[in-house]
mmCIF file of C-alpha atoms in Angstrom:
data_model
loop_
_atom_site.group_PDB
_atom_site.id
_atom_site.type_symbol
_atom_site.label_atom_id
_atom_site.label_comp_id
_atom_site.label_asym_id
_atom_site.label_seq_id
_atom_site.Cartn_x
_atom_site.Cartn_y
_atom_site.Cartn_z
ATOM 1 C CA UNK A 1 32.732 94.826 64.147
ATOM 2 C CA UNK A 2 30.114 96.724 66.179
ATOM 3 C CA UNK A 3 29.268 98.620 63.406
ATOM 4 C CA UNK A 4 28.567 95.883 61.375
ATOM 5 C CA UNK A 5 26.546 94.363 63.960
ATOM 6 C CA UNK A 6 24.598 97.284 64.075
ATOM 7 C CA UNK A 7 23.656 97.280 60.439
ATOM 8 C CA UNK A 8 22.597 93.964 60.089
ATOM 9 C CA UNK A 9 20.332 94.157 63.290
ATOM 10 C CA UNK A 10 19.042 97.806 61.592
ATOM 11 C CA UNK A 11 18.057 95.839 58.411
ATOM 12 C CA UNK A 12 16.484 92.922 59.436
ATOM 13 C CA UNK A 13 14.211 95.182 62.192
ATOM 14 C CA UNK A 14 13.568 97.307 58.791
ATOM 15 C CA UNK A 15 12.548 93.742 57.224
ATOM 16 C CA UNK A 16 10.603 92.859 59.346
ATOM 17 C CA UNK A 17 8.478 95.847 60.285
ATOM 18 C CA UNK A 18 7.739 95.932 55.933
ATOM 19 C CA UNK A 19 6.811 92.370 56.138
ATOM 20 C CA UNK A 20 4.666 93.129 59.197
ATOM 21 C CA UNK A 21 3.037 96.508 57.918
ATOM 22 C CA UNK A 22 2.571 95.055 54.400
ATOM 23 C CA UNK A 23 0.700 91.714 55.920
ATOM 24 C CA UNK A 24 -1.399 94.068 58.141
ATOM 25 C CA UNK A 25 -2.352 96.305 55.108
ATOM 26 C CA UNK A 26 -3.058 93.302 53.296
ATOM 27 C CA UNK A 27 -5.899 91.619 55.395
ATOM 28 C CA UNK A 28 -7.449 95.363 56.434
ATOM 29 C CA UNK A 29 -8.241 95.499 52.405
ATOM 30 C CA UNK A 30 -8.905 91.594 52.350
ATOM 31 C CA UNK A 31 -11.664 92.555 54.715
ATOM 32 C CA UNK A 32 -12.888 95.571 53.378
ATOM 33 C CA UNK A 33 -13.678 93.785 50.270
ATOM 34 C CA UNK A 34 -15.220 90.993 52.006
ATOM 35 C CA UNK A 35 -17.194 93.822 53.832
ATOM 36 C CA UNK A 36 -18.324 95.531 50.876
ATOM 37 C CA UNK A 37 -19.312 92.505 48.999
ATOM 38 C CA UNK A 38 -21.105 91.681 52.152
ATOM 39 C CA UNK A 39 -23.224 95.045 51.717
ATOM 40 C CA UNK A 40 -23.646 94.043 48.300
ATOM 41 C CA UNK A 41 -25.865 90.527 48.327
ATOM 42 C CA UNK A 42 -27.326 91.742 51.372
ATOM 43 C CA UNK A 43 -28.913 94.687 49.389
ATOM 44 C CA UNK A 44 -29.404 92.902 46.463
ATOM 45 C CA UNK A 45 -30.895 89.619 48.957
ATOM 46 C CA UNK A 46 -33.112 92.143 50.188
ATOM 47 C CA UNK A 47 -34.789 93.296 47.098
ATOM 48 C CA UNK A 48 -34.765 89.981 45.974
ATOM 49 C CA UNK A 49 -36.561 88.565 48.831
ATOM 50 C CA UNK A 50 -39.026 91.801 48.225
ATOM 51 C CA UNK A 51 -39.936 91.100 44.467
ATOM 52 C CA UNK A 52 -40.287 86.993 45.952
ATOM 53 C CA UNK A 53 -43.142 88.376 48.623
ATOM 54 C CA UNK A 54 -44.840 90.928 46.320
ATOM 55 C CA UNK A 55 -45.206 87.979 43.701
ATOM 56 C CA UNK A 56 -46.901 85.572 46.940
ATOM 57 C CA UNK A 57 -49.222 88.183 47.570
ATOM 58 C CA UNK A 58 -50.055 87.992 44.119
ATOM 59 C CA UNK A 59 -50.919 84.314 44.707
ATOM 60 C CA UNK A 60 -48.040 83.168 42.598
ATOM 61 C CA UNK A 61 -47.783 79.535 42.719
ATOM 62 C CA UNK A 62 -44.398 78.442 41.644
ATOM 63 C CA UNK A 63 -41.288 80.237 42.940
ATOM 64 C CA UNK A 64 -39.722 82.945 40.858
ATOM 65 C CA UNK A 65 -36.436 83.305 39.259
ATOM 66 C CA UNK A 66 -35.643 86.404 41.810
ATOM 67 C CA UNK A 67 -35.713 82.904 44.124
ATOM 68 C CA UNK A 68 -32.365 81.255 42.114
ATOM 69 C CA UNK A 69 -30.135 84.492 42.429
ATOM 70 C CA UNK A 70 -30.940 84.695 45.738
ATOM 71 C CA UNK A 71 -29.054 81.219 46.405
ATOM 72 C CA UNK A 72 -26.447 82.064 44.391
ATOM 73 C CA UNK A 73 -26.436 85.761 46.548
ATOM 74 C CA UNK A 74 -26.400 83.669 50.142
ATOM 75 C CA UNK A 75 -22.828 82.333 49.068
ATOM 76 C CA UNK A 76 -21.121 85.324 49.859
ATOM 77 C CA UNK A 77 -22.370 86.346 53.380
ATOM 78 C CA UNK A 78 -19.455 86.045 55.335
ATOM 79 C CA UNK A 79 -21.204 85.729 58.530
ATOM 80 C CA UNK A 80 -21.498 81.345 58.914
ATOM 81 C CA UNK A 81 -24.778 81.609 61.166
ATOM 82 C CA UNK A 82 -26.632 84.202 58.518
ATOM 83 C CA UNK A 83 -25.367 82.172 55.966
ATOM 84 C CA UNK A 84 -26.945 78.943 56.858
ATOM 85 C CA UNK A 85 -30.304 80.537 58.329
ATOM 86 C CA UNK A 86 -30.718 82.387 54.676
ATOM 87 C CA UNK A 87 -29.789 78.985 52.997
ATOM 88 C CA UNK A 88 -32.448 77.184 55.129
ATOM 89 C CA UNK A 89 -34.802 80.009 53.950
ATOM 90 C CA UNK A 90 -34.072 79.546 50.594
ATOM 91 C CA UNK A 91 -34.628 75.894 50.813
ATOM 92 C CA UNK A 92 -38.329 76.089 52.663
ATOM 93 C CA UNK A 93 -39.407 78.690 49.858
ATOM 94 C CA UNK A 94 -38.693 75.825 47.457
ATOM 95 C CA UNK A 95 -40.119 72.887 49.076
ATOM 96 C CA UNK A 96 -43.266 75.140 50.408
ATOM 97 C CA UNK A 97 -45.442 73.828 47.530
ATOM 98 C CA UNK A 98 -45.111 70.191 48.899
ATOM 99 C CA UNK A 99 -48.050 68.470 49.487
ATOM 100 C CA UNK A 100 -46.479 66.628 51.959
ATOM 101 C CA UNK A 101 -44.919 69.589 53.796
ATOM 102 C CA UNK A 102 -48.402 71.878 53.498
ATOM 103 C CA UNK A 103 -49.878 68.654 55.648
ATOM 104 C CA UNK A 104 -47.679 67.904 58.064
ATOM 105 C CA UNK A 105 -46.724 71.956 58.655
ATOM 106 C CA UNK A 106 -50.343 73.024 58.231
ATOM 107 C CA UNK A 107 -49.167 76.254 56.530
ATOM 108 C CA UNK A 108 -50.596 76.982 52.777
ATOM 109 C CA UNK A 109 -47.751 77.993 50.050
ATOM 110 C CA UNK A 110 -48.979 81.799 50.185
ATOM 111 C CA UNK A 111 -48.478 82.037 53.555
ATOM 112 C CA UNK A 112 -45.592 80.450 54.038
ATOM 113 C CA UNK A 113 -44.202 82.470 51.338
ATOM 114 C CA UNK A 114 -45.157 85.730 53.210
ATOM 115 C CA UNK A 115 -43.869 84.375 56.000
ATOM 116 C CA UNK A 116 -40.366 83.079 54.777
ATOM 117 C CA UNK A 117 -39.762 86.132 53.021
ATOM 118 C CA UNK A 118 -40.329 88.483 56.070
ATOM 119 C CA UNK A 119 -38.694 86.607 58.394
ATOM 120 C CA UNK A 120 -35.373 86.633 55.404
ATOM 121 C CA UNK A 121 -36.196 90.544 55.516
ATOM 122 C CA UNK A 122 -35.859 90.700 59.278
ATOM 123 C CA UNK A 123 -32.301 88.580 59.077
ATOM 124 C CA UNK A 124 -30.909 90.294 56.444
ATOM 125 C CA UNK A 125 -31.338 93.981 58.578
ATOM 126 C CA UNK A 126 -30.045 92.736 61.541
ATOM 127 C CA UNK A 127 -27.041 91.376 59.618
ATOM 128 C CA UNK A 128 -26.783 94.605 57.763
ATOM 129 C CA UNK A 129 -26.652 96.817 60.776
ATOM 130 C CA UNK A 130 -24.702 93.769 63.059
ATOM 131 C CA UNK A 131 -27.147 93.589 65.252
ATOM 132 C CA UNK A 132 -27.992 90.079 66.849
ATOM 133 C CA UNK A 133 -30.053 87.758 64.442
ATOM 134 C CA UNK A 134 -33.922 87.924 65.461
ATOM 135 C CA UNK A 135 -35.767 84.615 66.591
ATOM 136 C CA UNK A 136 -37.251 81.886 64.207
ATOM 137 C CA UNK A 137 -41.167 82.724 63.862
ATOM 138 C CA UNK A 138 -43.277 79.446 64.673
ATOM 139 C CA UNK A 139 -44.541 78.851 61.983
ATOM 140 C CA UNK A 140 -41.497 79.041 60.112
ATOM 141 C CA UNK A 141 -39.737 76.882 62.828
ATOM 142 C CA UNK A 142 -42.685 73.927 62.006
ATOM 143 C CA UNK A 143 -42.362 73.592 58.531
ATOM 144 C CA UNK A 144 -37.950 73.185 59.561
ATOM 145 C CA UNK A 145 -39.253 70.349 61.461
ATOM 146 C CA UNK A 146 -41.479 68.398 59.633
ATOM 147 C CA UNK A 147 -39.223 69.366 56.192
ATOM 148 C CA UNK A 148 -36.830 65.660 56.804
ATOM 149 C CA UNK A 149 -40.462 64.381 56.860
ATOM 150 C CA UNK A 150 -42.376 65.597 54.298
ATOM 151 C CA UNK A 151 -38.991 65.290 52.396
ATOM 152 C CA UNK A 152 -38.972 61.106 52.972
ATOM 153 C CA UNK A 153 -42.527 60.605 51.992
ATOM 154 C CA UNK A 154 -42.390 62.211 49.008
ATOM 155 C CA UNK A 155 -39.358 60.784 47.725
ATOM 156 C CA UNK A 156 -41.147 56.724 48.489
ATOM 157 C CA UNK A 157 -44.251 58.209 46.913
ATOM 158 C CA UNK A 158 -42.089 59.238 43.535
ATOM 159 C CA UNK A 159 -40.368 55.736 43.948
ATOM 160 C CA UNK A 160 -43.360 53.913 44.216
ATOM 161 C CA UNK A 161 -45.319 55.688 41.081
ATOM 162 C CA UNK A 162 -42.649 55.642 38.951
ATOM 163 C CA UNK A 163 -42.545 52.108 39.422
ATOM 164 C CA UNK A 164 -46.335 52.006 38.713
ATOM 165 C CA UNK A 165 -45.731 53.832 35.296
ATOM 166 C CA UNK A 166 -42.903 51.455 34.210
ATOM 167 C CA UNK A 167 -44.799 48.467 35.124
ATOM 168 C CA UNK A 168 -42.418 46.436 38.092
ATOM 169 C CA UNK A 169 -44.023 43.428 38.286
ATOM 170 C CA UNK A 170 -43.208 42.776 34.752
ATOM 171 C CA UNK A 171 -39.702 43.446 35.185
ATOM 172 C CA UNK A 172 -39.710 41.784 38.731
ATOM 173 C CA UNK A 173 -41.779 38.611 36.971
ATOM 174 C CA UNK A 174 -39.058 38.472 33.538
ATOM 175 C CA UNK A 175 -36.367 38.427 36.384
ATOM 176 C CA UNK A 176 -37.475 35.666 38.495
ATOM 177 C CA UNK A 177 -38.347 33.707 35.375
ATOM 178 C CA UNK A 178 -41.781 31.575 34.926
ATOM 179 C CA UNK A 179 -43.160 29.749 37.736
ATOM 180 C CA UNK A 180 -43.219 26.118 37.664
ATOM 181 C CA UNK A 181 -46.826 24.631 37.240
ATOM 182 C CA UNK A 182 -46.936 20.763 38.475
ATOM 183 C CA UNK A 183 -48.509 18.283 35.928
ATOM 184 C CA UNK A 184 -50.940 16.095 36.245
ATOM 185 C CA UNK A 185 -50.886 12.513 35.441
ATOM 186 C CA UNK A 186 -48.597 10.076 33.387
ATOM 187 C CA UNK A 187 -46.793 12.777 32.556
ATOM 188 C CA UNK A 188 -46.329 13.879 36.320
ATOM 189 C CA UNK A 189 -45.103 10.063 37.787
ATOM 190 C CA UNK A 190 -42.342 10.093 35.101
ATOM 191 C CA UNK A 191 -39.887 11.593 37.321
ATOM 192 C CA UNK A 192 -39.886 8.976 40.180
ATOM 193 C CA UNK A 193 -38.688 6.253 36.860
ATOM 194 C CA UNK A 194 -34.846 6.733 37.835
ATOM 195 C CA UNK A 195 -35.804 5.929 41.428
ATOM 196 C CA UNK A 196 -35.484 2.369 41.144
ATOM 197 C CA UNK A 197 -32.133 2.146 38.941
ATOM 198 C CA UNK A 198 -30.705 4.351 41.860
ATOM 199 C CA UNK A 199 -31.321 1.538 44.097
ATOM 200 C CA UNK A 200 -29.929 -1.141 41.788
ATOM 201 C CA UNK A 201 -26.912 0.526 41.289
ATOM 202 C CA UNK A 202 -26.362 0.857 45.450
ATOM 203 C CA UNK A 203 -26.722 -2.636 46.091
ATOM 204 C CA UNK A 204 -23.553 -3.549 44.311
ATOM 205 C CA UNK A 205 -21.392 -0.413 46.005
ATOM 206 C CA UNK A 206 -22.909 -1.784 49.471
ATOM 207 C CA UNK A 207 -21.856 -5.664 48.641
ATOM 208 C CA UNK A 208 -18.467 -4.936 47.723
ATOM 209 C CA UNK A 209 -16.843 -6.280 50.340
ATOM 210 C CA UNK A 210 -18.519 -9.912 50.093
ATOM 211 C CA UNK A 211 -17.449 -9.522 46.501
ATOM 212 C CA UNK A 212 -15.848 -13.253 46.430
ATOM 213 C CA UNK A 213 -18.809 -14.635 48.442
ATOM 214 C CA UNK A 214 -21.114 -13.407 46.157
ATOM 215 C CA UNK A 215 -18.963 -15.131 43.283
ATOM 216 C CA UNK A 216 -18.209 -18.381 44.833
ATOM 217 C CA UNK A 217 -21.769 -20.181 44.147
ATOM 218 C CA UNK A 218 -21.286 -19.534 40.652
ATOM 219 C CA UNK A 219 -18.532 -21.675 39.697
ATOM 220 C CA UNK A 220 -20.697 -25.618 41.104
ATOM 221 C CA UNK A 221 -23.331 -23.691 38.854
ATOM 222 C CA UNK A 222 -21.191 -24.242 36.070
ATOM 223 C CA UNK A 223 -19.979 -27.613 37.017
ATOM 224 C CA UNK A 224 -23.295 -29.066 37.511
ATOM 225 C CA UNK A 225 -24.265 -27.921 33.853
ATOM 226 C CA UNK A 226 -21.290 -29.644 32.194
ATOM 227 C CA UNK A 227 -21.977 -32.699 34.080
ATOM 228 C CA UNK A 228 -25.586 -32.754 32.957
ATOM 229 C CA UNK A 229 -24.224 -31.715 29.659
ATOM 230 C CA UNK A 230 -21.796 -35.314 29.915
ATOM 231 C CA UNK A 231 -24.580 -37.155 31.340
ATOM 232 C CA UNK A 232 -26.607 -37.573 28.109
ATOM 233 C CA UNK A 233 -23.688 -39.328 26.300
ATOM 234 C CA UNK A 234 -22.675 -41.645 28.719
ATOM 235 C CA UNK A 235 -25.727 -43.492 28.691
ATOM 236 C CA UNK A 236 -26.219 -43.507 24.931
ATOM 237 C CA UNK A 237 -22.769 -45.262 24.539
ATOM 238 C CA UNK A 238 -23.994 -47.606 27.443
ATOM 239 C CA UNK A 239 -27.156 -48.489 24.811
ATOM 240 C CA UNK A 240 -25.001 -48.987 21.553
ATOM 241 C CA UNK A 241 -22.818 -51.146 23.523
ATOM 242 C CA UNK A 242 -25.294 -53.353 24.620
ATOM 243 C CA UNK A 243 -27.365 -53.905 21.005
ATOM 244 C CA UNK A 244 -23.660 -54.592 19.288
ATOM 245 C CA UNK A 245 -22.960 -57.400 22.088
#
């Protein structure tokens, strides 16, 4: 029985340790390729970032397509804060030629090109050697700033031309419908006609309770007519009576 005991205890220590060496084996090459991969976009985000300066100091206006890979690239740096600082970079290099954000920043699209790039250069070497990230440059740390901003003003200034170019009023006038224009004269005082029958008909609904009041005095009306009616005759049978005595 002790034998048997000391199998099973033999095997499942055996189990275990495989499970245990295989999960360990496992994540080190889980992070090598995460390391290597790493290396990867940050060499390939560094000559990126390179060809995007070399093409502001050629006074390039618009942003290249070196500038879309280079988003795409930022996806796979593992580290979170070098991740979002190179997505923020990425970001500013797009919105640079702003009007709104050249204004409020005070920084012209070449230089804030120059400046972006170097200051992705600088993050991308201390990530590389794993070294603490440097400090945001001012100028770069302005235009993050004012970019919520600029951002909101030119967004109501799209809104508000593109409702210039598709004509709002009309569309605000069709849905309101026409405005009512009051007449003048006859044609004017015809509504205040009804007012009157209104009145008539209340009278009766406020009398209804002295209904058999109001019909009383009728009825000696109607006597008094038939006896006016009878009166006539009685005296012309007085007259023929008296002219055949």
């Amino acid at each position: 029985m002790q034998d048997l005991l000391l199998v099973l205890t033999g095997a499942a220590v055996s189990l275990v340790t495989s499970v245990v060496v295989t999960w360990l084996q496992a994540r080190h090459v889980r992070r090598g390729e995460v390391r290597i991969a790493t290396r990867d976009s940050t060499r390939r985000l560094t000559s990126l970032f390179i060809a995007e300066r070399e093409a502001a100091d050629a006074d390039g206006a618009e942003p290249t397509d070196a500038l879309a890979e280079a988003e795409v690239m930022c996806v796979a740096i593992a580290d979170r804060r070098t991740r979002e600082r190179m997505r923020a970079l990425v970001r500013l290099m797009r919105e640079i030629r702003l009007p709104e954000l050249q204004r409020l920043s005070g920084v012209t699209p070449a230089l804030g090109r120059r400046a972006l790039c170097d200051h992705a250069l600088e993050v991308l070497g201390a990530h590389f050697r794993g070294e603490r990230l440097p400090a945001v440059p001012a100028s770069v740390q302005r235009m993050l700033d004012v970019e919520d901003e600029a951002l909101n003003i030119h967004a109501g200034g799209g809104r508000a031309a593109a409702a210039d170019d598709t004509g709002a009023a009309p569309a605000i006038a069709a849905k309101t419908g026409p405005i009512a224009v009051p007449e003048s004269g006859p044609a004017a005082e015809e509504p205040a006609a009804p007012a009157p029958r209104g009145r008539i008909r209340r009278k009766p609904r406020a009398e209804d309770g002295k209904g058999e009041t109001a019909a009383e005095p009728a009825k000696p009306a109607r006597r008094s007519k038939a006896k006016a009616a009878a009166e006539p005759d009685t005296e012309d049978d007085a007259h023929s009576a008296f002219w055949n005595d």
